[in-house]
Amino acid sequence: PAPILPSLRRVLMDLVIELRCGGDNDGSREAATKLIIVFLRVEALQRLVRPFISSIIDALPLVNVAPRLMSVSLEALGELANVAHSSLNPWLRQLVPHILENIQDQNSSKQRVSLSTLGKIAFGTGYVVSPYLDYPQLLHQAAEILPTTKRAPWDLRREVFRTFGVLGALDPDRLGSSTYKTRKGGGVGGGYFVEMEDEDNISDSRRHSALVPTTGSIKRGTDLSLYHSTSLSPAQFSGGR
């Protein structure tokens, strides 16, 4: 209701001040961050948050803090992306490196929250595909979590797949002088991860991997069998170079 909104606005201002001036008291800053998350998740309170987007971003403790406080701060950042949408764009260059740094952390909880936050930022701001080009290490860092030999929890691996889905597909040719290929990790139900491969060697193999299933389906189709020999000529030509 409108009569209590001014009081709630004052509460939000006090929470931001607590984050900025809380000193080394991680407990109070963690509690303040969790309360800000409540403001971000409740639709009726989101109108109060929008004027404080810049202040909240500057106040969130994202550097040299305890793992629990870092996880809560990243969670708040993800919720803020759901509210701010494209208004968050001016801070992307500032925020994404912090997220990537925590994806490399050995703490699976921080990794999961970091991936979730990256997905929410990409979804809320429309910052898709470009992260692969702006931060070439992103694909490798996230995919390193997938092999079962890494013993990563399923909820963390699931978050990797979800984040990849939000970020979108990237044409391998746009990665420059090197491209990535995927292969399966060891063990039952092994995940997929990427490794580097020279561009000089991948062009023909990529062409053939796409061509073989296609020509096979042409050969099996009664209406298309006449074109089987014609479809093989490009592969024979490229293979004899």
PDB file of C-alpha atoms in Angstrom:
ATOM      1  CA  PRO A   1       0.000   0.000   0.000  1.00  0.00           C
ATOM      2  CA  ALA A   2       1.098   3.542  -0.745  1.00  0.00           C
ATOM      3  CA  PRO A   3       1.218   4.759   2.901  1.00  0.00           C
ATOM      4  CA  ILE A   4       4.046   2.349   3.817  1.00  0.00           C
ATOM      5  CA  LEU A   5       6.169   2.836   0.688  1.00  0.00           C
ATOM      6  CA  PRO A   6       8.068   5.869   2.078  1.00  0.00           C
ATOM      7  CA  SER A   7       9.026   3.850   5.163  1.00  0.00           C
ATOM      8  CA  LEU A   8      10.150   0.919   3.023  1.00  0.00           C
ATOM      9  CA  ARG A   9      12.161   3.274   0.873  1.00  0.00           C
ATOM     10  CA  ARG A  10      13.923   4.499   4.000  1.00  0.00           C
ATOM     11  CA  VAL A  11      14.632   0.884   4.976  1.00  0.00           C
ATOM     12  CA  LEU A  12      16.181   0.242   1.577  1.00  0.00           C
ATOM     13  CA  MET A  13      18.365   3.338   1.924  1.00  0.00           C
ATOM     14  CA  ASP A  14      19.539   2.133   5.333  1.00  0.00           C
ATOM     15  CA  LEU A  15      20.426  -1.274   3.858  1.00  0.00           C
ATOM     16  CA  VAL A  16      22.539   0.321   1.143  1.00  0.00           C
ATOM     17  CA  ILE A  17      24.287   2.479   3.754  1.00  0.00           C
ATOM     18  CA  GLU A  18      24.940  -0.648   5.844  1.00  0.00           C
ATOM     19  CA  LEU A  19      26.602  -2.308   2.853  1.00  0.00           C
ATOM     20  CA  ARG A  20      28.779   0.724   2.214  1.00  0.00           C
ATOM     21  CA  CYS A  21      29.715   1.486   5.805  1.00  0.00           C
ATOM     22  CA  GLY A  22      29.434  -1.902   7.471  1.00  0.00           C
ATOM     23  CA  GLY A  23      33.199  -2.206   7.691  1.00  0.00           C
ATOM     24  CA  ASP A  24      34.525  -5.717   8.272  1.00  0.00           C
ATOM     25  CA  ASN A  25      31.328  -6.995   9.836  1.00  0.00           C
ATOM     26  CA  ASP A  26      30.469  -9.667   7.270  1.00  0.00           C
ATOM     27  CA  GLY A  27      27.454 -10.815   9.270  1.00  0.00           C
ATOM     28  CA  SER A  28      25.652  -7.485   9.082  1.00  0.00           C
ATOM     29  CA  ARG A  29      26.523  -7.012   5.412  1.00  0.00           C
ATOM     30  CA  GLU A  30      25.280 -10.496   4.592  1.00  0.00           C
ATOM     31  CA  ALA A  31      21.986  -9.801   6.388  1.00  0.00           C
ATOM     32  CA  ALA A  32      21.618  -6.456   4.598  1.00  0.00           C
ATOM     33  CA  THR A  33      22.268  -8.112   1.219  1.00  0.00           C
ATOM     34  CA  LYS A  34      19.648 -10.794   1.896  1.00  0.00           C
ATOM     35  CA  LEU A  35      17.093  -8.126   2.743  1.00  0.00           C
ATOM     36  CA  ILE A  36      17.914  -6.302  -0.488  1.00  0.00           C
ATOM     37  CA  ILE A  37      17.246  -9.583  -2.317  1.00  0.00           C
ATOM     38  CA  VAL A  38      13.761  -9.559  -0.767  1.00  0.00           C
ATOM     39  CA  PHE A  39      13.173  -6.079  -2.205  1.00  0.00           C
ATOM     40  CA  LEU A  40      14.363  -7.313  -5.608  1.00  0.00           C
ATOM     41  CA  ARG A  41      12.134 -10.386  -5.647  1.00  0.00           C
ATOM     42  CA  VAL A  42       8.888  -8.808  -4.469  1.00  0.00           C
ATOM     43  CA  GLU A  43       7.244  -7.211  -7.474  1.00  0.00           C
ATOM     44  CA  ALA A  44       5.474  -4.531  -5.435  1.00  0.00           C
ATOM     45  CA  LEU A  45       8.824  -3.346  -4.021  1.00  0.00           C
ATOM     46  CA  GLN A  46      10.790  -3.314  -7.261  1.00  0.00           C
ATOM     47  CA  ARG A  47       9.649   0.239  -8.011  1.00  0.00           C
ATOM     48  CA  LEU A  48      11.560   1.323  -4.915  1.00  0.00           C
ATOM     49  CA  VAL A  49      14.741  -0.394  -6.082  1.00  0.00           C
ATOM     50  CA  ARG A  50      15.041   1.099  -9.570  1.00  0.00           C
ATOM     51  CA  PRO A  51      16.229   4.574  -8.442  1.00  0.00           C
ATOM     52  CA  PHE A  52      18.946   2.874  -6.333  1.00  0.00           C
ATOM     53  CA  ILE A  53      20.397   0.570  -8.995  1.00  0.00           C
ATOM     54  CA  SER A  54      23.686   2.464  -9.210  1.00  0.00           C
ATOM     55  CA  SER A  55      24.016   2.707  -5.420  1.00  0.00           C
ATOM     56  CA  ILE A  56      23.323  -1.001  -4.928  1.00  0.00           C
ATOM     57  CA  ILE A  57      25.889  -2.032  -7.554  1.00  0.00           C
ATOM     58  CA  ASP A  58      28.544   0.161  -5.980  1.00  0.00           C
ATOM     59  CA  ALA A  59      27.709  -1.113  -2.492  1.00  0.00           C
ATOM     60  CA  LEU A  60      27.616  -4.862  -3.173  1.00  0.00           C
ATOM     61  CA  PRO A  61      30.720  -6.523  -1.664  1.00  0.00           C
ATOM     62  CA  LEU A  62      32.255  -8.407  -4.596  1.00  0.00           C
ATOM     63  CA  VAL A  63      35.968  -8.216  -3.765  1.00  0.00           C
ATOM     64  CA  ASN A  64      38.002  -9.847  -0.991  1.00  0.00           C
ATOM     65  CA  VAL A  65      35.076 -11.082   1.093  1.00  0.00           C
ATOM     66  CA  ALA A  66      34.131 -14.377   2.730  1.00  0.00           C
ATOM     67  CA  PRO A  67      32.648 -17.090   0.461  1.00  0.00           C
ATOM     68  CA  ARG A  68      29.174 -16.849   2.036  1.00  0.00           C
ATOM     69  CA  LEU A  69      29.028 -13.084   1.597  1.00  0.00           C
ATOM     70  CA  MET A  70      30.310 -13.378  -1.963  1.00  0.00           C
ATOM     71  CA  SER A  71      27.630 -15.958  -2.827  1.00  0.00           C
ATOM     72  CA  VAL A  72      24.876 -13.754  -1.394  1.00  0.00           C
ATOM     73  CA  SER A  73      26.233 -10.704  -3.240  1.00  0.00           C
ATOM     74  CA  LEU A  74      26.291 -12.575  -6.540  1.00  0.00           C
ATOM     75  CA  GLU A  75      22.755 -13.784  -5.922  1.00  0.00           C
ATOM     76  CA  ALA A  76      21.668 -10.187  -5.305  1.00  0.00           C
ATOM     77  CA  LEU A  77      23.399  -9.129  -8.514  1.00  0.00           C
ATOM     78  CA  GLY A  78      21.450 -11.745 -10.459  1.00  0.00           C
ATOM     79  CA  GLU A  79      18.157 -10.595  -8.971  1.00  0.00           C
ATOM     80  CA  LEU A  80      19.107  -6.996  -9.725  1.00  0.00           C
ATOM     81  CA  ALA A  81      19.566  -7.959 -13.394  1.00  0.00           C
ATOM     82  CA  ASN A  82      15.988  -9.261 -13.417  1.00  0.00           C
ATOM     83  CA  VAL A  83      14.778  -5.847 -12.256  1.00  0.00           C
ATOM     84  CA  ALA A  84      17.193  -3.480 -14.025  1.00  0.00           C
ATOM     85  CA  HIS A  85      17.314  -5.215 -17.430  1.00  0.00           C
ATOM     86  CA  SER A  86      19.185  -3.012 -19.931  1.00  0.00           C
ATOM     87  CA  SER A  87      19.815  -0.373 -17.252  1.00  0.00           C
ATOM     88  CA  LEU A  88      22.602  -2.675 -16.056  1.00  0.00           C
ATOM     89  CA  ASN A  89      24.517  -2.413 -19.354  1.00  0.00           C
ATOM     90  CA  PRO A  90      26.886   0.407 -18.273  1.00  0.00           C
ATOM     91  CA  TRP A  91      28.257  -1.825 -15.489  1.00  0.00           C
ATOM     92  CA  LEU A  92      28.737  -5.048 -17.481  1.00  0.00           C
ATOM     93  CA  ARG A  93      32.466  -4.515 -18.017  1.00  0.00           C
ATOM     94  CA  GLN A  94      32.846  -3.938 -14.302  1.00  0.00           C
ATOM     95  CA  LEU A  95      30.742  -6.871 -13.090  1.00  0.00           C
ATOM     96  CA  VAL A  96      31.378  -9.756 -15.478  1.00  0.00           C
ATOM     97  CA  PRO A  97      35.096 -10.160 -14.551  1.00  0.00           C
ATOM     98  CA  HIS A  98      34.081 -10.672 -10.903  1.00  0.00           C
ATOM     99  CA  ILE A  99      31.653 -13.383 -11.989  1.00  0.00           C
ATOM    100  CA  LEU A 100      34.262 -15.156 -14.130  1.00  0.00           C
ATOM    101  CA  GLU A 101      36.741 -15.041 -11.278  1.00  0.00           C
ATOM    102  CA  ASN A 102      34.283 -16.869  -9.034  1.00  0.00           C
ATOM    103  CA  ILE A 103      33.472 -19.450 -11.702  1.00  0.00           C
ATOM    104  CA  GLN A 104      37.093 -20.594 -11.295  1.00  0.00           C
ATOM    105  CA  ASP A 105      36.702 -20.938  -7.530  1.00  0.00           C
ATOM    106  CA  GLN A 106      36.915 -24.400  -5.989  1.00  0.00           C
ATOM    107  CA  ASN A 107      33.764 -23.720  -3.952  1.00  0.00           C
ATOM    108  CA  SER A 108      30.929 -25.375  -5.894  1.00  0.00           C
ATOM    109  CA  SER A 109      28.333 -23.114  -4.267  1.00  0.00           C
ATOM    110  CA  LYS A 110      30.116 -19.983  -5.491  1.00  0.00           C
ATOM    111  CA  GLN A 111      30.501 -21.515  -8.942  1.00  0.00           C
ATOM    112  CA  ARG A 112      26.803 -22.355  -9.154  1.00  0.00           C
ATOM    113  CA  VAL A 113      25.688 -18.895  -8.003  1.00  0.00           C
ATOM    114  CA  SER A 114      28.187 -17.240 -10.386  1.00  0.00           C
ATOM    115  CA  LEU A 115      26.863 -19.192 -13.365  1.00  0.00           C
ATOM    116  CA  SER A 116      23.278 -18.461 -12.367  1.00  0.00           C
ATOM    117  CA  THR A 117      24.081 -14.755 -12.057  1.00  0.00           C
ATOM    118  CA  LEU A 118      25.785 -14.700 -15.448  1.00  0.00           C
ATOM    119  CA  GLY A 119      22.724 -16.328 -17.000  1.00  0.00           C
ATOM    120  CA  LYS A 120      20.372 -13.821 -15.390  1.00  0.00           C
ATOM    121  CA  ILE A 121      22.514 -10.891 -16.521  1.00  0.00           C
ATOM    122  CA  ALA A 122      22.627 -12.249 -20.069  1.00  0.00           C
ATOM    123  CA  PHE A 123      18.870 -12.808 -20.080  1.00  0.00           C
ATOM    124  CA  GLY A 124      17.978  -9.477 -18.479  1.00  0.00           C
ATOM    125  CA  THR A 125      20.310  -7.268 -20.519  1.00  0.00           C
ATOM    126  CA  GLY A 126      20.374  -9.157 -23.821  1.00  0.00           C
ATOM    127  CA  TYR A 127      24.126  -9.624 -23.427  1.00  0.00           C
ATOM    128  CA  VAL A 128      24.281 -12.935 -25.287  1.00  0.00           C
ATOM    129  CA  VAL A 129      26.938 -14.528 -27.540  1.00  0.00           C
ATOM    130  CA  SER A 130      29.157 -11.455 -27.043  1.00  0.00           C
ATOM    131  CA  PRO A 131      30.498 -12.740 -23.681  1.00  0.00           C
ATOM    132  CA  TYR A 132      32.267 -15.556 -25.552  1.00  0.00           C
ATOM    133  CA  LEU A 133      34.079 -12.968 -27.670  1.00  0.00           C
ATOM    134  CA  ASP A 134      34.703 -10.407 -24.925  1.00  0.00           C
ATOM    135  CA  TYR A 135      35.973 -13.076 -22.515  1.00  0.00           C
ATOM    136  CA  PRO A 136      37.474 -15.959 -24.549  1.00  0.00           C
ATOM    137  CA  GLN A 137      38.232 -17.917 -21.381  1.00  0.00           C
ATOM    138  CA  LEU A 138      34.545 -18.139 -20.452  1.00  0.00           C
ATOM    139  CA  LEU A 139      33.717 -21.160 -22.615  1.00  0.00           C
ATOM    140  CA  HIS A 140      36.711 -23.111 -21.370  1.00  0.00           C
ATOM    141  CA  GLN A 141      36.146 -22.209 -17.715  1.00  0.00           C
ATOM    142  CA  ALA A 142      32.500 -23.243 -17.704  1.00  0.00           C
ATOM    143  CA  ALA A 143      33.017 -26.402 -19.754  1.00  0.00           C
ATOM    144  CA  GLU A 144      35.833 -27.526 -17.428  1.00  0.00           C
ATOM    145  CA  ILE A 145      33.155 -28.171 -14.788  1.00  0.00           C
ATOM    146  CA  LEU A 146      31.307 -30.729 -16.897  1.00  0.00           C
ATOM    147  CA  PRO A 147      33.472 -33.895 -16.940  1.00  0.00           C
ATOM    148  CA  THR A 148      32.444 -36.442 -14.328  1.00  0.00           C
ATOM    149  CA  THR A 149      36.111 -36.847 -13.475  1.00  0.00           C
ATOM    150  CA  LYS A 150      35.859 -33.397 -11.864  1.00  0.00           C
ATOM    151  CA  ARG A 151      33.269 -34.775  -9.388  1.00  0.00           C
ATOM    152  CA  ALA A 152      31.140 -31.660  -9.816  1.00  0.00           C
ATOM    153  CA  PRO A 153      27.655 -31.890  -8.233  1.00  0.00           C
ATOM    154  CA  TRP A 154      24.794 -32.363 -10.646  1.00  0.00           C
ATOM    155  CA  ASP A 155      23.150 -29.055  -9.712  1.00  0.00           C
ATOM    156  CA  LEU A 156      26.373 -27.270 -10.683  1.00  0.00           C
ATOM    157  CA  ARG A 157      26.668 -29.101 -14.004  1.00  0.00           C
ATOM    158  CA  ARG A 158      22.995 -28.395 -14.674  1.00  0.00           C
ATOM    159  CA  GLU A 159      23.647 -24.690 -14.113  1.00  0.00           C
ATOM    160  CA  VAL A 160      26.432 -24.827 -16.716  1.00  0.00           C
ATOM    161  CA  PHE A 161      24.015 -26.251 -19.298  1.00  0.00           C
ATOM    162  CA  ARG A 162      21.382 -23.658 -18.391  1.00  0.00           C
ATOM    163  CA  THR A 163      23.879 -20.806 -18.708  1.00  0.00           C
ATOM    164  CA  PHE A 164      25.110 -22.085 -22.072  1.00  0.00           C
ATOM    165  CA  GLY A 165      21.490 -22.150 -23.206  1.00  0.00           C
ATOM    166  CA  VAL A 166      20.948 -18.524 -22.178  1.00  0.00           C
ATOM    167  CA  LEU A 167      24.213 -17.250 -23.666  1.00  0.00           C
ATOM    168  CA  GLY A 168      23.374 -18.822 -27.019  1.00  0.00           C
ATOM    169  CA  ALA A 169      25.379 -20.541 -29.728  1.00  0.00           C
ATOM    170  CA  LEU A 170      28.533 -19.084 -31.208  1.00  0.00           C
ATOM    171  CA  ASP A 171      29.867 -19.721 -34.682  1.00  0.00           C
ATOM    172  CA  PRO A 172      33.278 -21.410 -34.146  1.00  0.00           C
ATOM    173  CA  ASP A 173      34.751 -19.337 -36.977  1.00  0.00           C
ATOM    174  CA  ARG A 174      34.233 -16.216 -34.841  1.00  0.00           C
ATOM    175  CA  LEU A 175      36.633 -17.484 -32.198  1.00  0.00           C
ATOM    176  CA  GLY A 176      39.590 -16.494 -34.353  1.00  0.00           C
ATOM    177  CA  SER A 177      42.685 -18.554 -34.977  1.00  0.00           C
ATOM    178  CA  SER A 178      41.611 -21.473 -32.798  1.00  0.00           C
ATOM    179  CA  THR A 179      38.347 -23.286 -32.298  1.00  0.00           C
ATOM    180  CA  TYR A 180      36.909 -25.648 -29.786  1.00  0.00           C
ATOM    181  CA  LYS A 181      35.809 -29.218 -30.171  1.00  0.00           C
ATOM    182  CA  THR A 182      33.872 -31.266 -27.636  1.00  0.00           C
ATOM    183  CA  ARG A 183      34.533 -34.741 -26.447  1.00  0.00           C
ATOM    184  CA  LYS A 184      32.995 -36.852 -23.761  1.00  0.00           C
ATOM    185  CA  GLY A 185      34.486 -37.147 -20.316  1.00  0.00           C
ATOM    186  CA  GLY A 186      35.189 -40.486 -18.712  1.00  0.00           C
ATOM    187  CA  GLY A 187      32.762 -42.529 -16.679  1.00  0.00           C
ATOM    188  CA  VAL A 188      29.111 -43.354 -16.986  1.00  0.00           C
ATOM    189  CA  GLY A 189      27.074 -40.310 -17.856  1.00  0.00           C
ATOM    190  CA  GLY A 190      30.217 -38.317 -18.533  1.00  0.00           C
ATOM    191  CA  GLY A 191      29.753 -34.670 -19.378  1.00  0.00           C
ATOM    192  CA  TYR A 192      31.112 -32.855 -22.383  1.00  0.00           C
ATOM    193  CA  PHE A 193      34.010 -30.465 -22.335  1.00  0.00           C
ATOM    194  CA  VAL A 194      36.035 -28.503 -24.844  1.00  0.00           C
ATOM    195  CA  GLU A 195      39.618 -28.626 -25.927  1.00  0.00           C
ATOM    196  CA  MET A 196      41.586 -26.548 -28.383  1.00  0.00           C
ATOM    197  CA  GLU A 197      42.150 -27.637 -31.946  1.00  0.00           C
ATOM    198  CA  ASP A 198      44.048 -25.894 -34.739  1.00  0.00           C
ATOM    199  CA  GLU A 199      41.853 -24.144 -37.259  1.00  0.00           C
ATOM    200  CA  ASP A 200      43.923 -25.622 -40.123  1.00  0.00           C
ATOM    201  CA  ASN A 201      42.900 -29.123 -39.086  1.00  0.00           C
ATOM    202  CA  ILE A 202      39.297 -28.564 -38.186  1.00  0.00           C
ATOM    203  CA  SER A 203      37.851 -27.222 -41.417  1.00  0.00           C
ATOM    204  CA  ASP A 204      37.936 -30.535 -43.282  1.00  0.00           C
ATOM    205  CA  SER A 205      36.910 -32.631 -40.292  1.00  0.00           C
ATOM    206  CA  ARG A 206      33.972 -30.319 -39.565  1.00  0.00           C
ATOM    207  CA  ARG A 207      32.913 -30.509 -43.200  1.00  0.00           C
ATOM    208  CA  HIS A 208      33.118 -34.305 -43.269  1.00  0.00           C
ATOM    209  CA  SER A 209      31.335 -34.737 -39.914  1.00  0.00           C
ATOM    210  CA  ALA A 210      28.417 -32.760 -41.298  1.00  0.00           C
ATOM    211  CA  LEU A 211      28.575 -34.406 -44.726  1.00  0.00           C
ATOM    212  CA  VAL A 212      28.652 -38.095 -43.780  1.00  0.00           C
ATOM    213  CA  PRO A 213      25.243 -38.232 -42.013  1.00  0.00           C
ATOM    214  CA  THR A 214      23.727 -36.173 -44.806  1.00  0.00           C
ATOM    215  CA  THR A 215      25.000 -38.382 -47.614  1.00  0.00           C
ATOM    216  CA  GLY A 216      23.972 -41.459 -45.672  1.00  0.00           C
ATOM    217  CA  SER A 217      20.394 -40.216 -45.457  1.00  0.00           C
ATOM    218  CA  ILE A 218      20.468 -39.403 -49.170  1.00  0.00           C
ATOM    219  CA  LYS A 219      21.574 -42.929 -50.007  1.00  0.00           C
ATOM    220  CA  ARG A 220      18.821 -44.493 -47.896  1.00  0.00           C
ATOM    221  CA  GLY A 221      16.085 -42.338 -49.399  1.00  0.00           C
ATOM    222  CA  THR A 222      14.587 -43.938 -52.506  1.00  0.00           C
ATOM    223  CA  ASP A 223      13.713 -40.591 -54.039  1.00  0.00           C
ATOM    224  CA  LEU A 224      17.194 -39.187 -53.431  1.00  0.00           C
ATOM    225  CA  SER A 225      19.413 -42.213 -54.167  1.00  0.00           C
ATOM    226  CA  LEU A 226      20.136 -40.928 -57.683  1.00  0.00           C
ATOM    227  CA  TYR A 227      21.919 -37.928 -56.165  1.00  0.00           C
ATOM    228  CA  HIS A 228      24.205 -39.975 -53.882  1.00  0.00           C
ATOM    229  CA  SER A 229      27.218 -39.977 -56.192  1.00  0.00           C
ATOM    230  CA  THR A 230      26.794 -36.263 -56.863  1.00  0.00           C
ATOM    231  CA  SER A 231      26.742 -35.471 -53.149  1.00  0.00           C
ATOM    232  CA  LEU A 232      29.998 -37.369 -52.610  1.00  0.00           C
ATOM    233  CA  SER A 233      32.013 -35.402 -55.178  1.00  0.00           C
ATOM    234  CA  PRO A 234      32.728 -32.400 -52.851  1.00  0.00           C
ATOM    235  CA  ALA A 235      34.056 -34.772 -50.164  1.00  0.00           C
ATOM    236  CA  GLN A 236      36.235 -36.615 -52.670  1.00  0.00           C
ATOM    237  CA  PHE A 237      37.575 -33.319 -53.993  1.00  0.00           C
ATOM    238  CA  SER A 238      38.408 -31.940 -50.528  1.00  0.00           C
ATOM    239  CA  GLY A 239      39.892 -35.229 -49.404  1.00  0.00           C
ATOM    240  CA  GLY A 240      42.286 -35.311 -52.329  1.00  0.00           C
ATOM    241  CA  ARG A 241      43.712 -31.835 -51.804  1.00  0.00           C
TER     242      ARG A 241
END
